Short mmCIF file of C-alpha atoms in Angstrom, two decimals:
data_model
loop_
_atom_site.label_atom_id
_atom_site.label_comp_id
_atom_site.label_asym_id
_atom_site.label_seq_id
_atom_site.Cartn_x
_atom_site.Cartn_y
_atom_site.Cartn_z
CA MET A 18 -0.12 -0.04 -0.04
CA ILE A 19 2.87 2.40 0.69
CA ALA A 20 4.86 1.48 -2.20
CA ALA A 21 1.70 1.90 -4.16
CA GLY A 22 1.85 5.89 -3.85
CA GLY A 23 5.19 6.19 -5.06
CA GLY A 24 4.59 4.27 -8.03
CA ILE A 25 7.19 1.49 -7.30
CA GLY A 26 6.68 -1.94 -7.09
CA GLY A 27 7.96 -2.98 -3.42
CA GLY A 28 9.81 -6.14 -4.54
CA GLY A 29 12.52 -4.99 -1.86
CA VAL A 30 10.03 -5.35 0.91
CA LEU A 31 7.91 -8.33 -0.46
CA VAL A 32 10.80 -10.77 -1.05
CA PRO A 33 12.13 -10.50 2.52
CA ILE A 34 8.63 -10.83 4.09
CA TYR A 35 7.84 -13.70 1.96
CA ILE A 36 11.16 -15.55 3.01
CA LEU A 37 11.15 -14.59 6.70
CA VAL A 38 7.61 -14.34 7.61
CA MET A 39 5.67 -16.71 4.98
CA GLY A 40 8.36 -19.25 4.96
CA PHE A 41 8.97 -19.67 1.28
CA SER A 42 12.30 -20.25 -0.33
CA PRO A 43 14.07 -17.71 -2.09
CA LYS A 44 13.19 -19.74 -5.41
CA HIS A 45 9.59 -19.47 -4.90
CA ALA A 46 9.56 -16.16 -2.98
CA ILE A 47 10.92 -14.12 -5.73
CA PRO A 48 8.35 -15.01 -8.59
CA LEU A 49 5.45 -14.69 -5.99
CA SER A 50 6.98 -11.21 -5.17
CA ASN A 51 6.79 -10.39 -8.76
CA ILE A 52 3.34 -11.55 -9.53
CA THR A 53 2.47 -9.33 -6.42
CA VAL A 54 3.90 -6.57 -7.94
CA PHE A 55 2.34 -7.12 -11.36
CA GLY A 56 -1.10 -7.22 -9.77
CA GLY A 57 -0.58 -3.71 -8.01
CA ALA A 58 1.35 -2.37 -11.50
CA VAL A 59 -2.17 -3.40 -12.80
CA ALA A 60 -4.15 -1.41 -10.46
CA ASN A 61 -1.74 1.51 -10.73
CA THR A 62 -2.15 1.62 -14.66
CA ILE A 63 -5.60 1.40 -14.53
CA LEU A 64 -5.78 4.29 -12.06
CA ASN A 65 -3.39 6.32 -14.03
CA VAL A 66 -4.27 6.07 -17.72
CA LYS A 67 -7.01 8.40 -17.42
CA LYS A 68 -5.52 11.03 -15.08
CA ARG A 69 -4.24 14.36 -16.44
CA HIS A 70 -0.96 16.26 -16.08
CA PRO A 71 -1.04 18.54 -12.70
CA LEU A 72 0.26 21.55 -14.63
CA ALA A 73 -0.44 20.88 -18.50
CA ASP A 74 -3.52 19.61 -20.56
CA ARG A 75 -1.74 16.12 -21.23
CA PRO A 76 -1.80 12.71 -19.73
CA LEU A 77 -0.15 12.25 -16.34
CA VAL A 78 2.05 9.16 -17.69
CA ASP A 79 5.29 10.55 -19.36
CA TRP A 80 5.60 8.24 -22.40
CA ASP A 81 8.66 10.08 -23.87
CA LEU A 82 10.26 9.39 -20.26
CA ILE A 83 9.40 5.63 -20.49
CA LEU A 84 10.72 5.66 -23.79
CA VAL A 85 14.00 6.68 -22.76
CA MET A 86 14.43 5.00 -19.51
CA GLU A 87 13.23 1.80 -20.28
CA PRO A 88 15.30 0.28 -22.94
CA LEU A 89 18.84 1.01 -21.24
CA THR A 90 17.46 0.40 -17.84
CA ILE A 91 16.72 -3.38 -19.05
CA ALA A 92 20.11 -3.49 -20.70
CA GLY A 93 21.64 -2.34 -17.48
CA ALA A 94 19.77 -5.03 -15.53
CA LEU A 95 20.69 -7.91 -18.06
CA MET A 96 24.60 -7.02 -17.47
CA GLY A 97 24.25 -6.72 -13.51
CA ALA A 98 22.43 -10.07 -13.45
CA PHE A 99 25.73 -11.47 -14.89
CA LEU A 100 27.73 -9.42 -12.28
CA ASN A 101 25.53 -11.02 -9.70
CA LYS A 102 26.57 -14.59 -10.44
CA LEU A 103 30.24 -13.78 -10.39
CA LEU A 104 30.73 -11.55 -7.22
CA PRO A 105 30.83 -12.62 -3.72
CA GLU A 106 27.75 -12.56 -1.55
CA ALA A 107 29.31 -10.73 1.53
CA LEU A 108 30.50 -7.98 -1.23
CA LEU A 109 26.84 -7.90 -2.98
CA VAL A 110 24.99 -7.72 0.74
CA VAL A 111 27.20 -4.72 1.68
CA SER A 112 26.79 -3.03 -1.38
CA LEU A 113 23.28 -3.56 -1.75
CA VAL A 114 23.00 -1.99 1.62
CA ALA A 115 25.09 1.23 0.90
CA LEU A 116 23.12 1.65 -2.25
CA LEU A 117 19.57 1.47 -1.09
CA SER A 118 20.75 3.50 2.22
CA PHE A 119 22.13 6.58 0.15
CA THR A 120 18.96 6.49 -2.22
CA ALA A 121 16.79 6.14 0.49
CA TYR A 122 18.72 8.96 2.40
CA THR A 123 18.49 11.58 -0.60
CA THR A 124 15.02 10.69 -1.50
CA LEU A 125 13.98 11.46 1.72
CA LYS A 126 16.01 14.52 2.13
CA LYS A 127 14.34 15.72 -1.24
CA ALA A 128 10.97 14.96 0.47
CA ILE A 129 11.70 17.15 3.55
CA ARG A 130 12.83 20.09 1.01
CA MET A 131 9.57 19.49 -0.78
CA TYR A 132 7.62 19.84 2.08
CA LYS A 133 9.16 23.00 3.40
CA THR A 134 8.54 24.57 0.19
CA GLU A 135 5.12 23.38 0.15
CA THR A 136 4.36 24.81 3.53
CA ARG A 137 6.06 28.33 2.84
CA ALA A 138 3.62 28.40 -0.24
CA MET A 139 0.62 27.74 1.61
CA LEU A 140 1.13 30.23 4.56
CA ALA A 141 2.04 32.79 1.94
CA GLU A 142 -1.40 32.05 0.18
CA ARG A 143 -3.14 32.65 3.51
CA GLY A 144 -1.61 35.92 3.93
CA SER A 145 0.42 34.78 7.06
CA ALA A 146 3.43 36.15 8.02
CA ARG A 147 6.54 36.16 6.16
CA VAL A 148 8.18 32.41 6.07
CA ARG A 149 11.84 32.17 6.40
CA GLU A 150 14.04 29.44 4.21
CA ASP A 151 14.17 27.45 7.68
CA GLY A 152 10.40 27.55 8.17
CA THR A 153 10.37 29.93 10.82
CA LYS A 154 7.98 33.10 11.01
CA GLU A 155 8.94 36.59 11.23
CA SER A 156 8.39 38.41 14.50
CA GLU A 157 6.02 41.84 14.18
CA LEU A 158 8.73 44.05 15.12
CA THR A 159 11.10 42.09 12.33
CA ARG A 160 8.36 42.50 9.56
CA ILE A 161 7.81 46.26 10.11
CA ALA A 162 11.68 46.86 9.97
CA ARG A 163 11.84 45.14 6.75
CA GLU A 164 8.95 46.74 5.20
CA GLN A 165 10.72 50.20 6.17
CA GLU A 166 13.79 48.91 4.68
CA GLU A 167 12.18 48.03 1.35
CA GLU A 168 10.24 51.59 1.26
CA GLN A 169 13.55 53.28 1.57
CA GLU A 170 14.84 50.95 -1.35
CA GLU A 171 11.98 51.77 -3.60
CA GLU A 172 12.24 55.45 -2.71
CA GLU A 173 16.39 55.43 -3.83
CA GLU A 174 15.12 53.73 -6.95
CA GLU A 175 12.75 56.60 -7.61
CA ASP A 176 15.31 59.11 -7.48
CA SER A 177 17.41 57.29 -9.81
CA ARG A 178 14.92 57.04 -12.47
CA VAL A 179 14.23 60.77 -12.19
CA ALA A 180 17.84 61.33 -12.52
CA LEU A 181 18.06 59.20 -15.61
CA LEU A 182 14.81 60.82 -17.75
CA ASP A 183 16.77 63.65 -19.21
CA ASP A 184 19.23 61.27 -20.68
CA VAL A 185 16.95 59.08 -21.84
CA GLU A 186 14.74 62.03 -23.64
CA THR A 187 17.85 62.73 -25.43
CA ALA A 188 18.68 59.51 -26.56
CA GLU A 189 14.84 58.86 -27.62
CA ASP A 190 15.12 61.61 -30.23
CA GLU A 191 18.22 60.02 -31.57
CA GLU A 192 16.52 56.59 -31.63
CA ASN A 193 13.31 57.86 -33.30
CA ALA A 194 15.59 59.05 -36.43
CA ALA A 195 17.37 55.70 -36.64
CA ALA A 196 14.10 53.82 -36.10
CA ALA A 197 12.32 55.91 -38.96
CA LYS A 198 14.87 54.44 -41.65
CA GLU A 199 14.88 50.99 -40.01
CA ASN A 200 11.27 50.96 -40.44
CA GLU A 201 11.41 51.18 -44.19
CA GLU A 202 13.59 48.12 -44.30
CA ASP A 203 11.25 46.03 -41.71
CA ASP A 204 8.52 46.67 -44.10
CA ASP A 205 9.72 44.22 -46.65
CA LEU A 206 10.51 41.57 -44.38
CA SER A 207 7.08 41.63 -42.29
CA LEU A 208 5.15 39.72 -44.75
CA PHE A 209 7.76 37.10 -44.26
CA SER A 210 7.52 37.18 -40.63
CA SER A 211 3.96 37.18 -40.46
CA ALA A 212 4.19 33.91 -42.73
CA THR A 213 6.72 32.10 -40.31
CA ASP A 214 4.63 33.23 -37.40
CA LEU A 215 1.39 31.93 -38.82
CA LYS A 216 3.18 28.44 -39.67
CA ASN A 217 4.62 28.29 -36.40
CA LYS A 218 1.42 28.89 -34.45
CA GLU A 219 -0.09 25.98 -36.57
CA GLN A 220 2.61 23.64 -36.08
CA LEU A 221 2.68 24.57 -31.91
CA GLN A 222 -1.52 23.86 -32.03
CA GLN A 223 -0.80 20.32 -33.81
CA ILE A 224 1.72 19.64 -31.21
CA LEU A 225 -0.18 20.69 -28.11
CA GLU A 226 -3.12 18.48 -29.63
CA GLU A 227 -0.96 15.39 -29.97
CA GLU A 228 0.40 15.97 -26.32
CA ARG A 229 -3.27 15.76 -25.05
CA HIS A 230 -3.61 12.12 -25.96
CA ILE A 231 -1.65 8.78 -25.03
CA LYS A 232 1.34 8.22 -27.28
CA MET A 233 0.19 5.17 -28.88
CA GLY A 234 3.57 5.30 -31.16
CA ASN A 235 5.66 5.00 -27.86
CA VAL A 236 3.57 2.26 -26.50
CA GLN A 237 3.70 -0.12 -29.73
CA VAL A 238 7.63 0.57 -29.44
CA LEU A 239 7.56 -0.42 -25.88
CA LEU A 240 5.62 -3.70 -26.54
CA LEU A 241 7.74 -4.72 -29.31
CA LEU A 242 10.84 -4.04 -27.24
CA PHE A 243 9.33 -6.63 -24.69
CA VAL A 244 8.29 -8.87 -27.29
CA VAL A 245 11.21 -9.57 -28.88
CA ILE A 246 13.21 -9.66 -25.41
CA LEU A 247 10.70 -12.12 -23.97
CA PHE A 248 11.03 -14.48 -27.29
CA ILE A 249 14.83 -14.58 -27.04
CA ASN A 250 14.52 -15.53 -23.70
CA LEU A 251 12.31 -18.73 -24.31
CA MET A 252 14.54 -19.76 -27.12
CA LYS A 253 17.49 -19.53 -24.79
CA GLY A 254 15.88 -21.81 -22.07
CA GLY A 255 16.70 -22.26 -18.74
CA GLY A 256 15.25 -23.75 -15.33
CA ALA A 257 12.53 -25.92 -15.95
CA LEU A 258 12.20 -25.18 -19.87
CA LYS A 259 14.72 -26.68 -22.13
CA SER A 260 15.91 -24.41 -25.03
CA PRO A 261 13.56 -25.34 -28.05
CA LEU A 262 16.95 -24.55 -30.16
CA GLY A 263 19.24 -26.80 -28.02
CA ILE A 264 20.82 -23.92 -26.73
CA ARG A 265 23.46 -24.49 -23.45
CA CYS A 266 24.62 -21.91 -21.13
CA GLY A 267 27.85 -20.73 -21.87
CA SER A 268 27.90 -21.91 -25.75
CA ASN A 269 28.41 -19.55 -28.30
CA SER A 270 24.81 -19.73 -29.21
CA PHE A 271 23.92 -18.45 -25.81
CA TRP A 272 26.35 -15.41 -25.83
CA ILE A 273 24.94 -14.68 -29.60
CA ALA A 274 21.22 -14.90 -27.70
CA ASN A 275 22.58 -12.50 -25.12
CA GLY A 276 24.12 -10.15 -27.62
CA ALA A 277 21.00 -10.08 -29.86
CA MET A 278 18.92 -8.80 -26.77
CA LEU A 279 21.45 -6.06 -26.16
CA GLY A 280 21.72 -5.22 -29.70
CA TRP A 281 18.00 -4.80 -29.97
CA ILE A 282 17.80 -2.52 -27.17
CA LEU A 283 20.45 -0.36 -28.35
CA LEU A 284 18.67 -0.22 -31.62
CA ILE A 285 15.57 0.70 -29.77
CA SER A 286 17.38 3.17 -27.79
CA PHE A 287 18.98 5.05 -30.67
CA PHE A 288 15.52 5.34 -32.19
CA ALA A 289 14.00 6.83 -29.41
CA ARG A 290 16.86 9.26 -29.04
CA SER A 291 16.73 10.02 -32.54
CA TYR A 292 13.07 10.86 -32.34
CA LEU A 293 12.93 12.67 -29.09
CA VAL A 294 15.95 14.94 -30.48
CA ARG A 295 13.87 15.68 -33.67
CA LYS A 296 10.81 16.57 -31.64
CA HIS A 297 12.54 18.79 -29.04
CA GLU A 298 14.03 21.00 -31.94
CA ILE A 299 10.72 21.30 -33.31
CA LYS A 300 9.08 22.60 -29.86
CA GLU A 301 12.25 24.91 -29.36
CA ALA A 302 11.12 26.42 -32.81
CA VAL A 303 7.54 26.80 -32.32
CA GLY A 304 7.78 27.95 -28.63
CA PHE A 305 6.33 25.03 -27.01
CA PRO A 306 5.35 25.79 -23.38
CA TYR A 307 7.28 23.76 -21.06
CA VAL A 308 6.18 23.22 -17.44
CA GLU A 309 7.84 22.58 -14.42
CA GLY A 310 9.06 18.79 -14.11
CA ASP A 311 9.27 18.57 -17.99
CA ILE A 312 12.28 17.18 -19.38
CA LYS A 313 13.75 18.87 -22.48
CA TRP A 314 15.07 16.24 -24.55
CA ASP A 315 18.00 17.82 -26.20
CA SER A 316 21.22 16.02 -27.59
CA ARG A 317 22.78 16.11 -24.49
CA ALA A 318 19.94 15.19 -22.07
CA THR A 319 19.11 11.94 -24.51
CA ILE A 320 22.75 10.86 -23.68
CA VAL A 321 23.19 11.62 -19.96
CA TYR A 322 19.65 10.39 -18.75
CA PRO A 323 19.97 7.12 -20.58
CA VAL A 324 23.57 6.44 -19.22
CA ILE A 325 22.30 7.22 -15.76
CA CYS A 326 19.19 4.73 -16.36
CA ALA A 327 21.62 2.03 -17.64
CA ALA A 328 23.50 2.33 -14.48
CA ALA A 329 20.41 2.28 -12.39
CA GLY A 330 19.42 -0.76 -13.99
CA PHE A 331 22.57 -2.48 -13.54
CA PHE A 332 22.52 -2.09 -9.86
CA ALA A 333 19.20 -3.31 -9.77
CA GLY A 334 20.18 -6.37 -11.92
CA MET A 335 23.30 -7.12 -9.75
CA PHE A 336 21.49 -6.84 -6.54
CA GLY A 337 18.20 -8.56 -7.51
CA VAL A 338 16.06 -5.84 -6.72
CA GLY A 339 13.19 -4.58 -9.05
CA GLY A 340 14.07 -1.59 -11.22
CA GLY A 341 10.78 0.57 -9.53
CA ILE A 342 12.87 0.73 -6.49
CA VAL A 343 15.62 2.49 -8.42
CA LYS A 344 13.86 4.12 -10.93
CA GLY A 345 11.48 6.00 -8.80
CA PRO A 346 13.86 7.96 -6.74
CA LEU A 347 16.10 8.57 -9.98
CA MET A 348 13.03 10.46 -11.55
CA LEU A 349 12.73 12.46 -8.54
CA ALA A 350 16.41 13.38 -8.78
CA MET A 351 16.05 14.19 -12.31
CA GLY A 352 13.41 16.81 -11.41
CA VAL A 353 10.34 15.31 -12.62
CA HIS A 354 6.94 16.22 -10.94
CA PRO A 355 6.03 13.68 -8.18
CA LYS A 356 2.93 12.78 -9.78
CA VAL A 357 4.12 11.94 -13.18
CA SER A 358 6.98 10.32 -11.81
CA SER A 359 4.76 7.78 -9.59
CA ALA A 360 2.81 7.29 -12.62
CA SER A 361 5.28 6.96 -15.09
CA SER A 362 7.11 4.45 -12.62
CA ALA A 363 4.35 2.20 -12.32
CA CYS A 364 3.72 1.94 -16.05
CA MET A 365 7.38 0.69 -16.50
CA ILE A 366 6.80 -1.86 -13.88
CA LEU A 367 3.78 -3.28 -15.73
CA PHE A 368 5.90 -3.77 -18.67
CA THR A 369 8.75 -5.42 -16.83
CA SER A 370 7.00 -7.44 -14.07
CA PHE A 371 4.42 -8.81 -16.88
CA THR A 372 7.80 -10.05 -18.74
CA ALA A 373 9.28 -11.55 -15.60
CA THR A 374 6.17 -13.41 -14.75
CA THR A 375 5.75 -14.79 -18.09
CA SER A 376 9.12 -16.00 -17.78
CA PHE A 377 8.59 -17.44 -14.24
CA VAL A 378 5.49 -19.60 -15.44
CA VAL A 379 7.50 -20.84 -18.66
CA PHE A 380 10.10 -21.95 -16.64
CA GLY A 381 7.87 -23.35 -13.85
CA LEU A 382 9.28 -21.32 -11.10
CA LEU A 383 5.61 -19.72 -10.19
CA ASP A 384 4.09 -21.69 -7.41
CA MET A 385 0.39 -21.38 -9.10
CA ASP A 386 -1.23 -22.38 -5.80
CA TYR A 387 -0.49 -19.04 -4.55
CA ALA A 388 -0.03 -17.03 -7.80
CA ALA A 389 -3.58 -16.11 -7.91
CA VAL A 390 -3.73 -14.83 -4.19
CA CYS A 391 -0.58 -13.02 -4.46
CA MET A 392 -1.78 -11.00 -7.72
CA SER A 393 -5.15 -10.32 -6.03
CA LEU A 394 -3.38 -8.88 -3.01
CA GLY A 395 -1.07 -6.66 -4.76
CA PHE A 396 -4.19 -5.24 -6.92
CA VAL A 397 -6.29 -4.66 -3.95
CA ALA A 398 -3.46 -3.21 -1.83
CA THR A 399 -2.30 -0.84 -4.57
CA LEU A 400 -5.85 0.27 -5.18
CA VAL A 401 -6.55 1.30 -1.54
CA GLY A 402 -2.90 2.64 -1.24
CA GLN A 403 -2.96 4.85 -4.42
CA ILE A 404 -6.64 6.07 -3.80
CA GLY A 405 -5.74 6.97 0.09
CA LEU A 406 -2.56 8.91 -0.96
CA PHE A 407 -3.68 10.85 -3.69
CA TYR A 408 -7.08 11.82 -1.31
CA LEU A 409 -4.43 12.91 1.33
CA MET A 410 -2.39 14.78 -1.54
CA GLU A 411 -5.45 16.49 -2.66
CA LYS A 412 -6.82 17.41 0.68
CA PHE A 413 -3.53 18.90 2.24
CA GLN A 414 -2.02 19.91 -1.17
CA ARG A 415 1.20 18.11 -0.75
CA ASN A 416 2.92 16.48 -3.47
CA SER A 417 5.94 15.53 -1.27
CA TYR A 418 3.95 12.60 0.28
CA ILE A 419 4.83 10.86 -2.95
CA ALA A 420 8.45 11.25 -2.13
CA PHE A 421 8.02 10.32 1.31
CA SER A 422 6.36 7.17 0.11
CA ILE A 423 9.34 6.42 -2.25
CA GLY A 424 11.90 7.03 0.51
CA GLY A 425 10.07 5.34 3.09
CA ILE A 426 9.98 1.93 0.98
CA VAL A 427 13.50 2.31 -0.09
CA LEU A 428 14.65 2.69 3.61
CA LEU A 429 12.53 -0.21 4.65
CA SER A 430 13.86 -2.46 1.80
CA ALA A 431 17.25 -1.73 2.93
CA PHE A 432 16.72 -2.87 6.56
CA LEU A 433 14.59 -6.03 5.58
CA MET A 434 16.98 -7.00 2.47
CA THR A 435 19.70 -6.81 5.20
CA ILE A 436 17.80 -9.00 7.81
CA GLN A 437 17.10 -11.73 5.14
CA SER A 438 20.74 -11.86 3.63
CA LEU A 439 22.36 -12.20 7.05
CA ILE A 440 19.88 -14.88 8.05
CA SER A 441 20.43 -16.84 4.59
CA MET A 442 24.41 -16.35 5.40
CA VAL A 443 24.07 -17.77 8.73
CA ASP A 444 21.47 -20.80 7.86
CA SER A 445 24.30 -21.57 4.87
CA GLY A 446 27.15 -21.73 7.02
CA GLY A 447 28.89 -18.53 5.83
CA PRO A 448 28.78 -16.23 2.71
CA ARG A 449 28.46 -18.48 -0.23
CA PRO A 450 31.23 -17.86 -2.72
CA PRO A 451 30.50 -16.94 -6.36
CA SER A 452 28.48 -19.58 -8.31
CA GLY A 453 29.45 -18.84 -11.70
CA ILE A 454 27.27 -17.59 -14.77
CA CYS A 455 25.86 -21.05 -15.84
CA THR A 456 25.41 -22.82 -12.22
CA GLY A 457 22.07 -24.19 -12.16
CA LYS A 458 21.21 -23.50 -15.77
CA GLN A 459 20.71 -25.92 -18.81
#
């Protein structure tokens, strides 16, 4: 329920609970956690798909942001998963705790800063006493002194303006003569400028109309991305499923299949970058009205942010945690509006959790006796949590609640996963050595 508000899956909390409280083995806890997250993602998407952006006439879900973040996050996760097999367990546990703790700290710090900013804005709207940066109010004497100082500054500015009037009048006479000559030249360009302005205005209206609707082209590209990745994974085989093509882990075919997946992801990423850069250039030319939290996808942003997403996915894959627990804080750090961050993250989780759940079913790792219950639990809990949090946000006008939700879940995940890892190491007689990429595979 808490994770629902931030649009993150909560797998970092569910896996330890399924293992420590409900007694499942990690082999079954991870697939059950994933289908619980999938149920929650379905509920989140149903609720968010019809919502509108709080500051613009467009959908709440940012499909351009998803198109940039999701492909390279998956690529990073694939590479991180290989490294997970090669590193010692003790190093992974320490690194995971450090990463989640740092992420929780930065997210909660941002949430507190947002909360203070919202408090100052609300007090200002109510006509209350002026609020300082630290959130404290001015005393009455301080307020009077400040107002007198501001009045004195205004009087000094007025005297300066009067002193400059004579110089301005003289300059105006000279400028008028020059302007008369320039007007003759401008007349020749006026017709061309008017035609250009009209064309830009029409193009801007067309862009604004497109922005009002869900970008089905982006959705189709993402679906194609996941279908191809799922197909290659099934052809590789693994677990209870033997490869239909006879591919064995570690063979040349195995590495070719993995290389094909990465190549496909990079191809989609290149397409997404070209599309967004071209779109950004058009928006700049026609004067598109960006709002707070929008990312301008110029040639720099379409490289920097995808690289950061790849790094986030790499750590998620290496530590075996869901991408949502990394992408939620990442989007807040990028300056995305909290509501947009929550809704977009939930949609990304829908794609990834569906793909993972399908793989678990095919590989025979999902316990079907509990699958329907876990999925229903995730759906209902997310529905209640999402509705409840948005009710509180509307009532108290606090977008910072989303940031608190994300930071709290990340912190709780760090705590629970640390306990689960320590118990696992004690039960197995100490940290397990690296297992190798193909251990336990076909």
